[in-house]
Amino acid sequence: MTDTTSNKMWGGRFAAGPDAIMEAINASISFDQRMAAQDIAGSRAHAAMLAAQNIITDSDADAIGKGLLTVLSEIEGGTFQFSTTLEDIHMNVEARLKEVIGEPAGRLHTGRSRNDQVATDFKLWVRDQFDAAESGLLALIQALLGQAEAGADWVMPGFTHLQTAQPVTWGHHMMAYVEMFGRDLSRMRDARARMNESPLGAAALAGTSFPIDRDMTAHALGFDRPSANSLDAVSDRDFALEFLGAASICAMHLSRFAEELVIWSSAQFRFVTLSDRFSTGSSIMPQKKNPDAAELIRAKIGRIMGANVALMMVMKGLPLAYSKDMQEDKEQVFDAADNLMLALAAMEGMVKDMSANRDSLAAAAGSGFSTATDLADWLVRVLGLPFRDAHHITGSLVALAEKNGCDLPDLTLDQMKTAHDGITADVFDVLGVENSVNSRMSYGGTAPAQVRAQVARWKGIVG
C-alpha cells in the first residue's frame, strides 16, 4: 500500500523517496568542493609520507601524486564532474583518482580517515582566510595612514553622543580606526598562530597502528607541529570559531566606520566626498549620490556575526569526537569569509578615493561650543579655580552665548567677566579650535605633532 502522506512530504523534488532525501541532507559536495585544493594538498603530503615510511611503494606514491595533480587541473579547469552520490570532496577526488591511475588510488587512504582529512582540509582553508584578512587589513591601514598624514592638522569636531564635544584633527580621527584595525590584525595573527597544528594522522579518532610520521605531513603542509590529541584533533573547530569571532569584531569596526561615512557624506554634514566608484544614483531623484558601498559594508556584520552564532550553536552540545553535525561547520564560514574580504576591499577603496572637505570640517569644528572644555581648563590653569567651579562658570557662559545666538569666541570680554571678574583677554587664545587641538599634546592626543608621531610609528609597524 502506498503511503500518499509520506509522498507528499517528500514532494516533487524528492520523487525517489527517502533515499533521495538522505542523499540531499548527507551530501556536502555542493559547498565543500571549495576545499579541493586543500584536500589534494593534504592527500599528496599523506601519500609522500606513506612512501617514506615504507607503508606504500614509491611507485604507488608517485602515481598518486601525479594523478592528484591531474584531478586538480580538471577541477581548476572546470571540467571535473562533481557527484552528490559521492557525498563530499574527499570521495569525489578519490573516485576520480581511481579512474585516472587505477589500483594505486586505493592505497591513498591508508592510515587516515575522512575525520582527520576534513579537519585538515578545513584548517588549511581557514588558514588561507586568516592570511587574506591580514593582507586586507594591512591595505586598509595603509590607506588610513595616507588620510591621516594628509590631514594631520585639519580641524574637525569630535563627537560624543553624536553631539559636538571638542575639536580634534582629521588625522587623529583616521588614526583611531588604524588602532581598531590594528587590533583586528593582531587578533588574526594570534589566532592563526594558535590554530597551526596538523590534525592529519589522527585518523578516525584514536590515531592509527601504521607507523606514520605526523611531523613530516605537518611540515609539508606548513603546520608548526601535529596536534597532540587525536580525539581533539578530529573534533576541534575552535580555529573556525576564532576566525568568525575575529571576523565579527572586524566587521563591527568596518560597520562603525561605514556609518560615519554615511553621515559624513550627507548634504547636512558634507565632511567627505565619496568617489563615484563607491556611490550610486537614484532611479527617480537626479540629485542623489548614495553611499551604497558604505551601507552594504554596514550590513555585513549581520551575516558575519550570524555565522559566528550559528557555528557556536552547532558545536555547543557535541560529545567527543566527530559527529555529522560538524558538516554544518563550513557554509557559514565560507560566507563570512567571502563577505569580510569584500568589505575590507571595499572600505580600502573608499578610504583611498574619498576626499575630506577641509572647509566644512573646520566650520563644524568651531561650532557647538566645542572649545567649552578649553575655557574651563583655562579657568583652572590660569585663575586657579577648582574644576567644578570652572565647569559651572563655563556652563553659564555657554548659556549666555546661546541666548545671544553666538559661539563662545564671539562673546565680548565684558560679557565674559559677568561670569567671573578674573577672566582676561588671554582667554580668547584658547577659544580658537586651532589652539585647542595644538594644546592636546598628551600622548595619544589630537595635536598634529602627536598625530604625525603615531603615523610614523604605524608606518614602522606595517611597512
Coordinates of C-alpha atoms in Angstrom, one line a residue:
M1 CA 0.0 0.0 0.0
T2 CA 1.3 3.4 -1.0
D3 CA 1.8 6.0 1.8
T4 CA 0.5 9.1 0.0
T5 CA 1.1 11.3 3.0
S6 CA 4.8 10.4 3.0
N7 CA 5.0 11.0 -0.7
K8 CA 3.5 14.5 -0.2
M9 CA 6.1 15.2 2.5
W10 CA 8.9 14.1 0.2
G11 CA 7.5 16.4 -2.5
G12 CA 8.1 16.6 -6.2
R13 CA 11.8 17.4 -5.8
F14 CA 12.3 14.2 -3.8
A15 CA 10.4 11.9 -6.2
A16 CA 12.7 8.9 -5.4
G17 CA 11.6 9.0 -1.7
P18 CA 13.7 8.6 1.4
D19 CA 16.9 7.7 -0.5
A20 CA 16.8 11.0 -2.3
I21 CA 16.1 12.8 1.0
M22 CA 19.1 11.1 2.6
E23 CA 21.3 12.0 -0.3
A24 CA 20.3 15.6 -0.2
I25 CA 20.8 16.0 3.6
N26 CA 24.0 13.9 3.7
A27 CA 25.9 15.3 0.7
S28 CA 28.2 18.3 1.2
I29 CA 29.9 18.4 -2.2
S30 CA 27.8 21.4 -3.3
F31 CA 29.8 23.6 -0.8
D32 CA 32.9 21.6 0.3
Q33 CA 34.2 21.5 -3.3
R34 CA 35.7 24.9 -2.3
M35 CA 38.3 22.9 -0.4
A36 CA 39.5 20.9 -3.4
A37 CA 43.0 22.5 -3.5
Q38 CA 43.5 21.9 0.3
D39 CA 42.1 18.3 0.0
I40 CA 44.6 17.5 -2.8
A41 CA 47.5 19.1 -1.0
G42 CA 46.7 17.1 2.1
S43 CA 46.5 13.8 0.1
R44 CA 49.8 14.5 -1.7
A45 CA 51.5 15.1 1.6
H46 CA 50.0 11.9 3.1
A47 CA 51.0 9.8 0.1
A48 CA 54.6 11.1 0.2
M49 CA 54.8 10.3 3.9
L50 CA 53.3 6.7 3.4
A51 CA 56.1 6.0 0.9
A52 CA 58.8 7.5 3.1
Q53 CA 57.6 5.2 5.9
N54 CA 57.5 2.2 3.5
I55 CA 53.8 1.8 4.0
I56 CA 53.2 2.1 0.3
T57 CA 55.7 1.8 -2.6
D58 CA 57.4 4.7 -4.1
S59 CA 55.8 3.9 -7.5
D60 CA 52.3 4.0 -6.0
A61 CA 53.1 7.3 -4.2
D62 CA 54.4 8.7 -7.5
A63 CA 51.3 7.7 -9.4
I64 CA 49.1 9.1 -6.6
G65 CA 50.9 12.4 -6.6
K66 CA 50.8 12.8 -10.3
G67 CA 47.2 11.6 -10.5
L68 CA 46.1 14.1 -7.9
L69 CA 47.6 17.0 -9.9
T70 CA 45.7 15.8 -12.9
V71 CA 42.5 15.8 -10.8
L72 CA 43.3 19.3 -9.5
S73 CA 43.9 20.6 -13.1
E74 CA 40.4 19.3 -14.0
I75 CA 38.8 21.0 -11.1
E76 CA 40.6 24.3 -11.7
G77 CA 39.8 24.0 -15.4
G78 CA 36.1 23.5 -14.8
T79 CA 35.9 20.0 -16.5
F80 CA 35.6 17.9 -13.3
Q81 CA 32.2 16.3 -12.8
F82 CA 31.1 16.5 -9.1
S83 CA 28.7 13.9 -7.9
T84 CA 26.3 14.2 -4.9
T85 CA 26.3 10.4 -4.7
L86 CA 29.9 10.5 -3.6
E87 CA 28.9 12.9 -0.8
D88 CA 31.9 15.1 -0.4
I89 CA 35.1 16.5 -1.9
H90 CA 37.2 13.7 -0.4
M91 CA 35.3 10.8 -2.1
N92 CA 34.8 12.8 -5.3
V93 CA 38.6 13.3 -5.6
E94 CA 39.4 9.7 -4.7
A95 CA 36.9 8.2 -7.1
R96 CA 38.3 10.3 -10.0
L97 CA 41.8 9.4 -8.9
K98 CA 41.0 5.7 -9.3
E99 CA 39.7 6.4 -12.8
V100 CA 42.9 8.2 -13.6
I101 CA 45.6 5.9 -12.1
G102 CA 43.7 2.7 -11.2
E103 CA 44.5 0.4 -8.4
P104 CA 47.2 2.5 -6.6
A105 CA 44.4 5.0 -5.7
G106 CA 43.0 2.5 -3.2
R107 CA 46.2 2.8 -1.1
L108 CA 45.9 6.6 -0.6
H109 CA 43.5 6.3 2.4
T110 CA 45.9 4.0 4.4
G111 CA 46.4 5.4 7.9
R112 CA 43.8 8.2 7.8
S113 CA 40.1 8.8 8.0
R114 CA 37.7 11.3 6.5
N115 CA 37.5 12.7 10.0
D116 CA 41.2 13.9 10.1
Q117 CA 41.1 14.6 6.4
V118 CA 38.2 17.1 6.6
A119 CA 39.7 18.7 9.7
T120 CA 43.0 19.1 7.8
D121 CA 41.3 20.5 4.7
F122 CA 39.2 22.9 6.7
K123 CA 42.1 24.1 8.8
L124 CA 44.1 24.8 5.6
W125 CA 41.2 26.7 4.1
V126 CA 40.7 28.8 7.2
R127 CA 44.4 29.5 7.5
D128 CA 44.3 30.9 4.0
Q129 CA 41.4 33.2 5.1
F130 CA 43.5 34.4 8.1
D131 CA 46.2 35.3 5.6
A132 CA 43.8 37.0 3.2
A133 CA 42.3 39.0 6.1
E134 CA 45.8 40.1 7.2
S135 CA 46.5 41.3 3.7
G136 CA 43.2 43.2 3.5
L137 CA 43.7 44.8 6.9
L138 CA 47.3 45.9 6.0
A139 CA 46.0 47.5 2.8
L140 CA 43.2 49.3 4.7
I141 CA 45.6 50.5 7.4
Q142 CA 47.9 51.9 4.8
A143 CA 45.0 53.8 3.2
L144 CA 44.0 55.2 6.6
L145 CA 47.6 56.3 7.3
G146 CA 47.6 58.2 4.0
Q147 CA 44.5 60.1 5.0
A148 CA 45.9 60.7 8.5
E149 CA 49.2 62.1 7.2
A150 CA 47.5 64.4 4.7
G151 CA 45.1 65.8 7.3
A152 CA 47.2 65.7 10.5
D153 CA 46.4 69.3 11.2
W154 CA 42.9 69.7 9.7
V155 CA 40.5 70.6 12.5
M156 CA 37.1 68.9 12.8
P157 CA 34.6 68.4 15.5
G158 CA 35.0 65.4 17.8
F159 CA 31.7 63.9 19.0
T160 CA 30.2 62.1 21.9
H161 CA 26.6 61.0 21.7
L162 CA 26.9 62.4 18.1
Q163 CA 26.9 65.8 19.7
T164 CA 29.8 68.3 19.2
A165 CA 32.3 67.7 22.0
Q166 CA 35.8 69.0 21.5
P167 CA 37.8 69.9 18.4
V168 CA 40.1 67.1 17.0
T169 CA 42.0 66.7 13.8
W170 CA 41.1 64.7 10.8
G171 CA 44.3 62.8 11.1
H172 CA 43.5 61.9 14.7
H173 CA 40.1 60.5 13.7
M174 CA 41.7 58.4 11.0
M175 CA 44.3 57.1 13.4
A176 CA 41.5 55.9 15.8
Y177 CA 40.5 53.5 13.0
V178 CA 44.1 52.5 12.5
E179 CA 44.2 51.4 16.1
M180 CA 40.9 49.5 15.7
F181 CA 42.0 47.7 12.6
G182 CA 45.4 47.2 14.1
R183 CA 43.8 45.2 16.9
D184 CA 41.9 43.2 14.3
L185 CA 45.2 42.5 12.6
S186 CA 46.7 41.3 15.9
R187 CA 43.7 39.0 16.5
M188 CA 44.0 37.4 13.1
R189 CA 47.7 36.8 13.5
D190 CA 47.3 35.5 17.1
A191 CA 44.5 33.1 16.1
R192 CA 46.4 31.9 13.0
A193 CA 49.4 31.0 15.1
R194 CA 47.3 29.1 17.7
M195 CA 45.5 27.0 15.0
N196 CA 48.6 26.0 13.1
E197 CA 48.7 22.4 14.3
S198 CA 48.0 19.5 11.9
P199 CA 45.1 17.1 12.5
L200 CA 46.4 14.7 9.8
G201 CA 47.2 11.3 11.2
A202 CA 44.6 11.4 14.0
A203 CA 42.6 9.1 11.8
A204 CA 39.0 8.5 12.8
L205 CA 39.6 9.4 16.5
A206 CA 42.2 7.2 18.1
G207 CA 45.2 7.5 15.8
T208 CA 46.5 4.6 13.7
S209 CA 48.5 1.4 14.0
F210 CA 50.5 2.2 10.9
P211 CA 54.0 3.7 11.5
I212 CA 53.1 7.1 10.1
D213 CA 55.3 10.3 10.5
R214 CA 52.9 13.1 11.5
D215 CA 55.7 15.6 11.8
M216 CA 56.5 15.0 8.1
T217 CA 53.0 15.7 6.9
A218 CA 52.6 18.6 9.3
H219 CA 55.7 20.4 8.0
A220 CA 54.9 19.5 4.4
L221 CA 51.6 21.4 4.8
G222 CA 53.1 24.4 6.6
F223 CA 51.9 23.5 10.1
D224 CA 54.1 24.1 13.1
R225 CA 53.5 20.7 14.6
P226 CA 51.0 17.9 14.7
S227 CA 48.1 18.1 17.1
A228 CA 48.8 16.3 20.4
N229 CA 45.5 14.5 20.9
S230 CA 43.7 12.6 18.3
L231 CA 40.3 13.0 19.9
D232 CA 40.6 16.7 20.0
A233 CA 42.2 16.9 16.5
V234 CA 39.1 15.5 14.7
S235 CA 36.5 17.3 16.9
D236 CA 38.1 20.7 17.2
R237 CA 36.6 23.6 15.3
D238 CA 37.9 26.3 17.6
F239 CA 40.0 27.6 14.7
A240 CA 36.9 28.3 12.7
L241 CA 35.2 29.9 15.7
E242 CA 38.2 32.1 16.3
F243 CA 38.2 33.2 12.7
L244 CA 34.5 34.0 12.9
G245 CA 35.0 35.8 16.3
A246 CA 37.8 37.9 14.9
A247 CA 35.9 38.5 11.7
S248 CA 32.8 39.6 13.7
I249 CA 34.8 42.2 15.6
C250 CA 36.5 43.4 12.4
A251 CA 33.1 43.6 10.7
M252 CA 31.8 45.6 13.6
H253 CA 34.7 48.1 13.2
L254 CA 34.0 48.3 9.5
S255 CA 30.3 48.9 10.2
R256 CA 31.1 51.8 12.6
F257 CA 33.3 53.4 10.1
A258 CA 30.8 52.9 7.3
E259 CA 28.1 54.6 9.5
E260 CA 30.4 57.6 9.9
L261 CA 31.0 57.7 6.1
V262 CA 27.2 57.6 5.5
I263 CA 26.7 60.5 7.9
W264 CA 29.7 62.5 6.8
S265 CA 28.8 62.3 3.1
S266 CA 25.3 63.6 3.7
A267 CA 24.2 67.0 2.5
Q268 CA 23.8 68.0 6.1
F269 CA 27.4 67.3 7.0
R270 CA 29.5 67.5 3.8
F271 CA 32.6 66.3 5.7
V272 CA 33.7 63.9 2.9
T273 CA 33.0 63.3 -0.7
L274 CA 33.0 59.6 -1.8
S275 CA 34.1 58.7 -5.2
D276 CA 31.7 57.7 -8.0
R277 CA 33.3 54.3 -7.9
F278 CA 31.7 53.6 -4.5
S279 CA 28.4 55.5 -4.9
T280 CA 25.2 55.1 -6.8
G281 CA 22.5 57.4 -8.1
S282 CA 18.7 57.3 -7.6
S283 CA 16.3 55.9 -10.2
I284 CA 14.0 58.9 -9.6
M285 CA 15.9 61.7 -7.8
P286 CA 18.7 63.0 -10.1
Q287 CA 20.4 65.0 -7.3
K288 CA 21.1 61.9 -5.2
K289 CA 24.6 60.3 -4.7
N290 CA 24.0 57.4 -2.4
P291 CA 26.8 55.8 -0.3
D292 CA 25.7 52.3 -1.1
A293 CA 29.0 50.7 -0.6
A294 CA 29.3 52.0 2.9
E295 CA 25.7 51.0 3.7
L296 CA 26.3 47.5 2.4
I297 CA 29.5 47.2 4.5
R298 CA 27.5 48.4 7.5
A299 CA 25.1 45.4 6.9
K300 CA 27.8 42.8 6.6
I301 CA 28.2 42.4 10.3
G302 CA 24.7 40.7 10.4
R303 CA 25.9 37.9 8.2
I304 CA 29.3 37.5 9.8
M305 CA 28.1 37.6 13.4
G306 CA 25.2 35.3 12.4
A307 CA 27.7 32.8 11.1
N308 CA 29.6 33.0 14.4
V309 CA 26.5 32.3 16.4
A310 CA 25.4 29.5 14.1
L311 CA 28.6 27.6 14.4
M312 CA 28.7 28.1 18.1
M313 CA 25.2 26.5 18.3
V314 CA 26.3 23.6 16.1
M315 CA 29.3 22.8 18.4
K316 CA 27.9 23.5 21.8
G317 CA 26.3 20.1 22.5
L318 CA 28.6 17.7 20.7
P319 CA 30.3 14.9 22.7
L320 CA 33.8 13.8 21.5
A321 CA 34.8 13.0 18.9
Y322 CA 33.3 13.5 15.4
S323 CA 29.6 13.9 14.7
K324 CA 27.9 14.5 11.4
D325 CA 26.6 17.8 12.8
M326 CA 30.1 19.2 12.1
Q327 CA 29.3 19.0 8.4
E328 CA 27.3 22.2 9.1
D329 CA 30.6 24.0 10.0
K330 CA 31.6 25.2 6.6
E331 CA 28.9 27.1 4.7
Q332 CA 28.6 29.9 7.2
V333 CA 32.4 30.2 7.5
F334 CA 32.7 30.3 3.7
D335 CA 30.0 33.0 3.5
A336 CA 31.5 35.0 6.4
A337 CA 35.0 34.9 4.8
D338 CA 33.7 36.0 1.4
N339 CA 31.8 38.9 2.9
L340 CA 34.7 40.0 5.2
M341 CA 37.2 40.1 2.4
L342 CA 34.7 42.0 0.2
A343 CA 34.0 44.5 2.9
L344 CA 37.7 45.1 3.6
A345 CA 38.5 45.6 0.0
A346 CA 35.5 48.0 -0.5
M347 CA 36.4 50.0 2.6
E348 CA 40.1 50.3 1.5
G349 CA 38.8 51.6 -1.9
M350 CA 36.5 54.1 -0.3
V351 CA 39.2 55.4 2.1
K352 CA 41.8 55.7 -0.7
D353 CA 39.3 57.6 -3.0
M354 CA 37.4 59.8 -0.6
S355 CA 38.2 63.5 -0.2
A356 CA 37.8 65.2 3.1
N357 CA 36.2 68.7 2.8
R358 CA 38.6 70.7 4.9
D359 CA 36.5 73.9 4.9
S360 CA 33.3 72.0 6.1
L361 CA 35.3 70.2 8.7
A362 CA 36.8 73.5 10.0
A363 CA 33.5 75.3 10.0
A364 CA 31.9 72.5 12.0
A365 CA 34.9 72.3 14.4
G366 CA 34.2 75.8 15.7
S367 CA 30.5 75.4 16.2
G368 CA 28.5 73.8 19.0
F369 CA 30.7 75.4 21.8
S370 CA 33.4 72.9 21.0
T371 CA 36.0 74.8 23.0
A372 CA 34.0 75.0 26.2
T373 CA 36.3 72.5 27.9
D374 CA 39.3 74.6 26.9
L375 CA 37.7 77.6 28.6
A376 CA 37.1 75.5 31.8
D377 CA 40.7 74.3 31.7
W378 CA 42.0 77.9 31.3
L379 CA 40.0 78.9 34.4
V380 CA 41.6 76.1 36.4
R381 CA 45.1 76.7 35.0
V382 CA 45.3 80.5 35.0
L383 CA 42.9 81.5 37.7
G384 CA 43.5 78.5 40.0
L385 CA 39.8 77.7 40.3
P386 CA 38.6 74.2 41.3
F387 CA 37.5 72.4 38.2
R388 CA 33.9 72.1 39.4
D389 CA 33.7 75.8 39.8
A390 CA 35.3 76.3 36.4
H391 CA 32.8 73.9 34.9
H392 CA 29.9 75.9 36.4
I393 CA 31.2 79.2 35.1
T394 CA 31.8 77.9 31.7
G395 CA 28.2 76.5 31.6
S396 CA 26.9 79.9 32.4
L397 CA 28.9 81.5 29.5
V398 CA 27.6 78.8 27.2
A399 CA 24.1 79.7 28.2
L400 CA 24.9 83.4 27.6
A401 CA 26.2 82.6 24.1
E402 CA 23.1 80.6 23.3
K403 CA 20.9 83.5 24.4
N404 CA 22.9 85.8 22.2
G405 CA 22.9 83.5 19.2
C406 CA 26.6 83.3 19.0
D407 CA 29.5 81.0 19.9
L408 CA 31.9 81.4 22.9
P409 CA 34.7 83.2 20.9
D410 CA 32.1 85.8 19.8
L411 CA 31.3 86.9 23.4
T412 CA 33.0 90.2 24.5
L413 CA 35.4 90.4 27.4
D414 CA 32.8 92.3 29.4
Q415 CA 30.3 89.6 28.8
M416 CA 32.9 87.0 29.9
K417 CA 33.6 89.0 33.1
T418 CA 29.9 88.8 34.1
A419 CA 30.6 85.1 34.9
H420 CA 33.9 85.7 36.7
D421 CA 35.7 89.1 37.1
G422 CA 39.2 87.4 36.9
I423 CA 38.8 86.5 33.2
T424 CA 41.2 88.4 30.9
A425 CA 41.6 88.9 27.2
D426 CA 44.1 86.0 27.2
V427 CA 41.2 83.6 27.4
F428 CA 40.4 84.2 23.7
D429 CA 43.7 82.5 22.8
V430 CA 42.3 79.1 24.0
L431 CA 38.9 79.6 22.3
G432 CA 40.2 79.1 18.8
V433 CA 39.9 75.5 17.5
E434 CA 43.5 75.5 16.1
N435 CA 44.9 76.5 19.5
S436 CA 42.7 73.8 21.1
V437 CA 44.0 70.9 19.1
N438 CA 47.6 72.2 19.3
S439 CA 47.3 72.2 23.1
R440 CA 46.4 68.5 23.3
M441 CA 50.0 67.2 23.4
S442 CA 49.4 64.4 25.9
Y443 CA 50.5 61.0 24.4
G444 CA 47.8 59.8 22.1
G445 CA 46.2 63.2 21.9
T446 CA 44.9 65.1 18.9
A447 CA 47.7 67.6 18.5
P448 CA 49.1 67.4 15.0
A449 CA 52.6 66.6 16.3
Q450 CA 51.1 63.6 18.2
V451 CA 49.2 62.5 15.1
R452 CA 52.3 62.6 13.0
A453 CA 54.2 60.7 15.6
Q454 CA 51.6 58.0 15.6
V455 CA 51.6 57.8 11.8
A456 CA 55.3 57.3 11.8
R457 CA 55.0 54.6 14.5
W458 CA 52.4 52.7 12.5
K459 CA 54.4 53.1 9.3
G460 CA 57.2 51.3 11.1
I461 CA 54.9 48.5 12.1
V462 CA 53.1 47.9 8.8
G463 CA 55.9 48.9 6.4

